[in-house]
Coordinates of C-alpha atoms in Angstrom, one line a residue:
M29 CA 40.4 -36.0 178.2
T30 CA 41.0 -39.2 176.4
H31 CA 41.7 -39.1 173.0
S32 CA 41.6 -42.0 170.2
P33 CA 45.1 -42.9 169.2
L34 CA 45.9 -42.2 165.7
M35 CA 44.9 -43.7 162.3
G36 CA 47.3 -45.6 160.4
N37 CA 46.7 -43.0 157.6
Q38 CA 47.1 -39.7 160.2
T39 CA 50.0 -37.9 161.5
L40 CA 50.3 -35.2 164.0
F41 CA 51.9 -33.1 161.4
R42 CA 50.7 -30.1 159.0
D43 CA 54.1 -29.4 157.6
R44 CA 56.9 -31.4 158.3
D45 CA 59.6 -29.4 156.7
L46 CA 59.3 -27.1 158.7
F47 CA 61.1 -28.8 161.4
E48 CA 64.0 -29.9 159.4
I49 CA 67.6 -28.2 160.0
E50 CA 67.5 -26.9 156.4
H51 CA 64.2 -24.8 156.0
L52 CA 63.9 -21.6 156.0
P53 CA 61.5 -19.4 158.0
E54 CA 58.8 -17.0 156.4
T55 CA 58.8 -15.2 160.0
F56 CA 61.9 -14.7 161.7
N57 CA 61.9 -12.3 164.4
Y58 CA 65.4 -11.1 166.9
R59 CA 67.4 -10.3 164.5
D60 CA 66.1 -7.6 162.9
A61 CA 69.9 -5.5 163.7
Q62 CA 72.2 -8.0 162.3
V63 CA 70.1 -7.9 159.5
E64 CA 70.3 -4.1 159.0
D65 CA 73.8 -4.4 159.5
L66 CA 75.0 -7.3 157.6
A67 CA 71.9 -5.2 154.0
F68 CA 74.2 -2.3 154.8
A69 CA 77.0 -4.0 153.6
L70 CA 75.8 -5.8 150.6
R71 CA 74.2 -2.5 149.4
P72 CA 76.9 -1.6 147.6
A73 CA 76.8 -4.5 145.1
L74 CA 72.8 -3.2 144.1
D75 CA 74.6 0.1 143.1
G76 CA 77.4 -2.4 140.8
A77 CA 80.0 -1.6 143.6
T78 CA 81.7 -3.9 145.6
P79 CA 80.2 -4.6 149.5
L80 CA 81.5 -4.9 152.2
N81 CA 83.3 -8.1 153.7
T82 CA 81.9 -9.8 156.8
V83 CA 82.2 -12.0 159.1
L84 CA 79.6 -13.0 161.3
R85 CA 80.0 -14.5 165.0
G86 CA 78.1 -17.0 167.2
L87 CA 76.8 -19.3 168.4
P88 CA 75.8 -22.8 166.5
G89 CA 72.5 -22.5 166.0
T90 CA 72.6 -18.5 166.3
G91 CA 70.6 -17.6 163.0
K92 CA 73.9 -17.0 161.2
T93 CA 73.0 -19.0 158.2
T94 CA 69.5 -18.5 157.8
A95 CA 70.0 -14.5 157.1
V96 CA 72.0 -14.5 154.9
R97 CA 70.1 -17.2 153.3
R98 CA 67.3 -14.8 153.7
L99 CA 68.6 -11.9 152.2
F100 CA 70.2 -13.8 149.1
A101 CA 66.9 -14.7 148.7
E102 CA 65.6 -11.3 148.3
I103 CA 68.5 -9.8 146.1
G104 CA 68.4 -13.2 143.7
E105 CA 64.2 -11.9 143.3
T106 CA 64.8 -8.6 142.8
S107 CA 68.3 -7.8 141.5
G108 CA 70.6 -9.2 138.8
R109 CA 72.5 -7.2 138.9
V110 CA 74.1 -8.9 142.2
A111 CA 75.1 -13.1 142.3
P112 CA 74.8 -14.2 145.8
V113 CA 76.4 -18.1 146.4
L114 CA 76.1 -20.1 149.0
V115 CA 78.4 -22.2 150.0
S116 CA 78.9 -24.5 152.5
C117 CA 82.3 -25.7 154.4
Q118 CA 80.9 -28.5 156.2
T119 CA 80.4 -29.7 152.3
D120 CA 82.4 -28.0 150.2
R121 CA 86.3 -28.4 151.8
T122 CA 89.1 -28.0 149.3
A123 CA 89.3 -24.3 146.9
Y124 CA 88.3 -26.6 143.8
A125 CA 85.2 -27.6 145.4
V126 CA 83.9 -23.8 146.4
Y127 CA 84.8 -22.4 143.3
S128 CA 82.9 -25.4 141.3
Q129 CA 79.8 -24.0 143.8
V130 CA 79.8 -21.0 142.6
Y131 CA 80.5 -22.1 139.0
L132 CA 77.4 -23.8 139.4
A133 CA 75.0 -21.1 140.8
L134 CA 76.3 -19.1 137.6
F135 CA 75.8 -21.4 134.2
G136 CA 73.7 -24.0 136.2
H137 CA 75.9 -26.4 135.8
P138 CA 78.9 -27.9 137.6
P139 CA 82.7 -26.6 135.5
P140 CA 83.8 -30.3 133.3
D141 CA 85.2 -32.7 135.8
S142 CA 88.7 -33.0 134.1
G143 CA 91.1 -31.8 136.2
I144 CA 90.6 -28.2 135.6
A145 CA 92.8 -25.8 137.1
N146 CA 91.1 -23.5 139.6
R147 CA 92.2 -20.7 137.3
R148 CA 90.5 -21.8 134.7
I149 CA 87.5 -21.7 137.0
L150 CA 88.1 -18.7 138.0
A151 CA 88.7 -16.9 135.0
G152 CA 85.0 -18.4 133.5
I153 CA 83.5 -16.8 137.0
A154 CA 84.9 -13.3 135.9
R155 CA 83.8 -13.7 132.4
Q156 CA 80.0 -15.1 133.8
L157 CA 80.4 -12.0 135.7
S158 CA 81.5 -9.0 133.6
E159 CA 78.7 -10.9 130.9
R160 CA 75.8 -10.5 133.5
R161 CA 77.9 -6.7 134.9
A162 CA 77.2 -8.6 138.0
V163 CA 79.1 -8.3 141.7
L164 CA 79.5 -12.0 142.9
V165 CA 79.3 -12.2 146.7
V166 CA 80.2 -15.3 148.4
C167 CA 79.1 -16.7 151.9
L168 CA 81.8 -19.0 153.0
D169 CA 79.1 -21.3 155.6
D170 CA 81.3 -22.5 158.3
A171 CA 84.3 -21.1 157.7
G172 CA 86.3 -21.9 159.5
Y173 CA 85.9 -26.3 158.0
L174 CA 88.6 -24.2 155.2
L175 CA 91.0 -23.6 158.2
P176 CA 93.1 -26.6 157.6
D177 CA 96.0 -26.6 155.0
G178 CA 95.0 -22.8 154.6
V179 CA 92.5 -23.3 152.7
L180 CA 90.3 -21.0 154.2
N181 CA 93.1 -18.7 152.2
R182 CA 93.6 -19.7 149.2
V183 CA 89.9 -19.1 148.4
L184 CA 89.7 -16.5 150.2
A185 CA 92.4 -15.2 147.6
G186 CA 91.3 -16.6 144.8
I187 CA 87.9 -14.6 145.4
L188 CA 89.2 -11.1 146.8
R189 CA 91.7 -11.0 144.0
M190 CA 89.5 -11.9 141.0
H191 CA 89.9 -7.6 139.9
E192 CA 93.5 -8.0 139.6
A193 CA 93.7 -10.8 137.4
W194 CA 90.4 -9.8 135.3
P195 CA 90.1 -6.1 136.2
G196 CA 87.1 -5.0 135.7
T197 CA 85.0 -8.0 138.5
R198 CA 84.1 -6.9 141.6
T199 CA 83.1 -9.8 144.5
G200 CA 83.0 -10.0 148.2
V201 CA 82.3 -12.6 150.8
L202 CA 80.0 -12.8 153.9
L203 CA 82.2 -15.5 156.4
T204 CA 80.0 -17.3 159.1
V205 CA 81.8 -18.2 161.8
S206 CA 80.5 -20.4 165.4
D207 CA 84.0 -21.0 167.0
P208 CA 83.9 -18.9 169.3
D209 CA 88.0 -18.8 170.0
L210 CA 88.6 -18.6 166.5
D211 CA 90.8 -15.5 165.8
L212 CA 91.4 -15.1 162.3
S213 CA 94.2 -12.7 162.3
L214 CA 95.8 -15.4 163.9
A215 CA 94.3 -17.5 161.4
L216 CA 95.1 -16.0 158.2
D217 CA 98.0 -14.9 156.1
P218 CA 98.5 -10.9 155.9
A219 CA 98.4 -10.7 152.4
T220 CA 94.6 -12.5 152.8
L221 CA 93.6 -10.0 155.4
S222 CA 95.2 -7.1 153.9
V223 CA 92.1 -7.8 150.7
L224 CA 89.6 -9.5 153.5
R225 CA 89.4 -6.3 155.8
A226 CA 86.3 -7.7 157.4
S227 CA 83.4 -6.0 159.4
E228 CA 81.9 -8.3 162.2
V229 CA 77.8 -8.8 163.3
Y230 CA 77.1 -10.4 165.9
F231 CA 74.6 -13.1 166.3
P232 CA 74.3 -13.5 170.5
P233 CA 71.9 -16.6 171.7
Y234 CA 68.5 -16.8 172.1
T235 CA 67.9 -16.0 175.2
A236 CA 65.3 -18.3 177.6
A237 CA 61.0 -16.5 176.2
E238 CA 63.2 -16.2 172.7
V239 CA 64.0 -19.7 172.6
R240 CA 60.3 -20.1 173.4
G241 CA 58.8 -17.7 171.1
I242 CA 60.3 -18.9 168.5
L243 CA 59.5 -23.1 168.9
S244 CA 56.2 -21.9 169.5
D245 CA 55.6 -20.0 166.9
R246 CA 57.1 -23.4 164.8
V247 CA 54.4 -25.6 166.7
R248 CA 52.2 -24.0 165.3
A249 CA 52.7 -23.9 162.2
G250 CA 54.1 -27.1 162.1
L251 CA 51.6 -29.3 164.1
Y252 CA 48.2 -30.2 165.3
P253 CA 46.5 -28.0 167.7
G254 CA 47.3 -29.7 171.2
V255 CA 49.9 -31.5 169.8
I256 CA 52.1 -30.0 172.3
S257 CA 50.2 -28.3 175.3
P258 CA 52.3 -25.4 177.3
A259 CA 53.7 -28.1 180.1
V260 CA 55.6 -29.2 177.5
L261 CA 56.6 -27.0 175.2
D262 CA 58.1 -24.5 178.0
L263 CA 60.4 -28.6 178.3
L264 CA 60.5 -28.2 175.4
A265 CA 62.6 -24.2 174.8
E266 CA 64.1 -25.1 178.8
R267 CA 66.3 -27.5 177.4
A268 CA 66.7 -26.0 173.9
H269 CA 67.8 -22.5 175.9
A270 CA 70.0 -25.3 177.7
C271 CA 72.1 -26.1 174.9
G272 CA 72.3 -22.2 173.6
D273 CA 71.5 -24.1 170.2
L274 CA 68.0 -23.5 169.3
R275 CA 68.2 -26.3 166.3
V276 CA 68.4 -28.8 169.0
G277 CA 65.4 -27.6 169.7
L278 CA 63.3 -28.0 166.5
D279 CA 64.6 -31.9 166.6
M280 CA 63.6 -32.2 169.8
I281 CA 60.2 -31.6 168.5
R282 CA 60.6 -33.2 165.6
R283 CA 61.4 -36.9 167.3
A284 CA 59.0 -36.9 170.4
A285 CA 56.1 -36.0 167.5
L286 CA 57.5 -39.4 165.2
E287 CA 57.5 -40.5 168.6
A288 CA 54.0 -39.8 170.1
E289 CA 52.8 -40.9 166.3
R290 CA 54.9 -44.0 166.4
E291 CA 53.1 -44.9 169.0
A292 CA 49.4 -43.6 168.5
R293 CA 48.9 -40.9 170.5
K294 CA 48.1 -37.2 169.7
E295 CA 49.9 -36.3 172.1
V296 CA 53.4 -35.2 173.5
T297 CA 54.2 -36.1 176.6
G298 CA 57.2 -34.6 178.6
A299 CA 58.6 -38.7 178.6
D300 CA 58.8 -38.4 174.4
V301 CA 60.7 -35.2 174.8
L302 CA 63.3 -36.5 177.1
A303 CA 63.9 -39.1 174.5
A304 CA 64.1 -36.6 172.2
Y305 CA 66.1 -34.0 174.0
A306 CA 69.3 -37.6 174.2
V307 CA 70.0 -37.5 171.0
S308 CA 69.7 -34.0 169.9
R309 CA 71.7 -32.5 172.6
H310 CA 74.5 -33.5 170.1
L311 CA 73.3 -32.4 167.2
Q312 CA 76.7 -30.5 166.7
V313 CA 78.3 -33.4 167.6
A314 CA 76.6 -35.6 164.5
M315 CA 77.3 -32.5 162.4
N316 CA 80.5 -32.3 162.4
I317 CA 80.9 -35.8 161.8
R318 CA 78.6 -36.4 158.7
S319 CA 81.1 -34.3 157.4
L320 CA 84.0 -36.3 157.8
S321 CA 86.0 -37.9 155.2
Q322 CA 86.3 -41.5 155.1
G323 CA 89.7 -42.0 156.6
E324 CA 88.8 -39.3 159.2
K325 CA 85.9 -41.9 160.7
I326 CA 88.3 -43.9 160.4
V327 CA 90.4 -42.4 162.7
L328 CA 87.3 -41.4 164.7
D329 CA 85.8 -44.5 165.5
A330 CA 90.0 -45.9 166.1
V331 CA 90.0 -43.5 168.7
V332 CA 86.6 -44.3 170.2
A333 CA 87.4 -48.0 170.6
A334 CA 90.8 -47.6 172.1
D335 CA 89.7 -45.2 175.2
R336 CA 86.6 -47.9 176.0
E337 CA 89.8 -49.7 176.9
G338 CA 91.1 -47.0 179.3
P339 CA 93.8 -43.3 178.1
A340 CA 94.7 -44.1 174.5
T341 CA 97.7 -42.6 173.2
S342 CA 98.0 -41.4 169.3
G343 CA 100.3 -44.5 168.9
M344 CA 97.9 -47.2 170.2
V345 CA 94.7 -45.1 168.3
Y346 CA 97.9 -45.7 165.3
G347 CA 98.0 -49.1 165.3
R348 CA 93.8 -49.4 165.7
V349 CA 94.0 -47.2 162.2
C350 CA 96.2 -49.5 160.4
E351 CA 94.8 -52.6 161.3
G352 CA 91.7 -52.4 158.5
E353 CA 93.7 -49.9 156.7
R354 CA 98.1 -48.8 155.5
V355 CA 98.3 -45.2 156.1
G356 CA 101.1 -43.4 156.8
Y357 CA 102.0 -42.3 160.3
T358 CA 101.5 -37.8 158.5
A359 CA 98.7 -38.8 156.9
F360 CA 97.2 -40.4 160.2
Y361 CA 98.2 -37.3 162.1
E362 CA 96.9 -34.8 160.0
R363 CA 92.8 -36.6 160.1
L364 CA 93.9 -36.7 163.6
R365 CA 93.8 -32.4 164.6
K366 CA 91.6 -32.4 162.0
L367 CA 89.2 -34.3 164.7
E368 CA 91.2 -31.9 167.4
Y369 CA 89.8 -28.9 165.1
L370 CA 86.3 -30.0 165.2
R371 CA 86.2 -30.4 168.7
L372 CA 85.6 -34.1 168.9
V373 CA 88.5 -35.7 169.9
D374 CA 90.7 -33.9 173.1
L375 CA 94.9 -34.2 172.4
T376 CA 96.9 -33.6 175.6
V377 CA 100.7 -34.1 175.8
W378 CA 101.5 -37.2 178.1
H379 CA 104.5 -37.0 179.9
G380 CA 105.8 -40.0 180.9
R381 CA 107.7 -42.5 179.5
G382 CA 109.1 -40.6 176.8
R383 CA 106.3 -38.2 175.8
S384 CA 103.6 -38.9 174.5
R385 CA 99.9 -38.5 173.1
V386 CA 97.1 -38.9 174.8
V387 CA 93.3 -38.8 172.9
M388 CA 90.1 -38.7 174.2
P389 CA 86.9 -38.2 172.7
R390 CA 84.7 -35.2 173.4
E391 CA 81.6 -35.2 176.0
G392 CA 79.0 -37.2 172.8
V393 CA 80.7 -38.6 169.9
E394 CA 80.7 -41.5 171.3
E395 CA 77.1 -41.1 172.0
V396 CA 76.7 -39.9 168.2
V397 CA 79.4 -42.8 167.3
G398 CA 77.4 -45.8 169.7
T399 CA 74.3 -45.1 168.1
G400 CA 74.4 -43.9 164.6
R401 CA 71.3 -44.7 163.5
R402 CA 69.4 -42.8 165.4
Y403 CA 70.4 -39.1 163.6
G404 CA 69.0 -40.6 160.5
R405 CA 70.3 -39.6 157.3
R406 CA 72.9 -36.6 159.2
L407 CA 75.3 -39.0 159.7
Q408 CA 75.3 -40.7 157.0

C-alpha cells in the first residue's frame, strides 16, 4: 500500500509525551510484586508511624523510579498524613540541595537563599511536619550520586535522626540504586547503617516478552495506527532488551518516528530504528554526562581529547585542563574520580617510569561528547 507523504501540519504522534523518559504511564505491568513490597514498607506511615526504610535495586530502566512515583502519587491523593518527596540525586547532589527539595515540597517555596544552615532547614521541615501531623518519606532517586564526599551519609543522618533533635518527628527513606556493584554496608558509615536498617526490593531486568509488551502498549497509545509494523516493533524490542534498559526502547521509538516525520513518511522503517539505536543505546551515558558540573565536563572533554592521541595519563589530562582554566591538582583529581564513579572513564595504574594512572573514556563517551547535539536537551 502506498501512503501519501505527510502534510506540514500532520504528525505521527497521538501523544509525544508518552515517549519522554519522565512520563508516568497509566498502566504499570510486570511489577506487581515490587509495588506490593513497597506498599507494605510505606503502610505504617499511613497510620502515623515510621515507615520501613527500603533500598530499591535494579539496573537502569527496570521500573524503580516509576514504582515510587506511582505510589507517591496515590499517597498524595488519598492521605494527608504522609508527606512523600522524590529527590533526583543526579540533579540535587548536596545535602543543602536535598533538604531544599524537601522544604519546597512541604512549603510550596524554597528556603531563603541567604546561606541558611542545613540545621535551620531541617528545623523548618520538622515544625511543618509537626503542625501537619505528617510522616515524611523521602525517596533519594539514584542515591549513588550522593556517595562522593560523604554526602549520602550526611543526608541520611539528617533525615533519619530528625526525631532526636525534634521529638515526635517521624521520617523514612527509599533509596533507588542502579549500580549492581554498590554495597551500602561498605559505602556508608556504621552510624548511618544503624539508623537505616533497610530492607531491599529487587527489580529484575524485563524479559524480552515484557519489553515487547510494554513498547507495544506505548506505541498503540502514543502513535497512530500503522506507523510501526509488527516486524519493526520486533526490531525495537530486540535492541531495547539487548541493552537491558527499557528507556532505550522508548527513546528509539521517539527518534525513529521523528525521522520518519522529517522525511514526510507515514511509516517507521527498520533503517529508522537502527539509526535511532546508534544514538539511544548510549542514553545512560548521556544522562550521566548531563548530571556533571561544568568543571567535571571540562575534565571529561580533556580526557576524550587526550585519548584520541593515544593512552593518556592523569598528568597529561591535567595539563590539558589547565590550558583553559586554573585548577589545583587535588580538585582536578576529585573530578576525575567522580567521572570514574559514574562509569564515564576508567583509571588504571601504569607501571612505567614511576607509577602513573592511565585515563580512558568508557564505551559511548566519545560518541556522546562528540555528538552532544543529537541528544538535545538531555546534555544541556
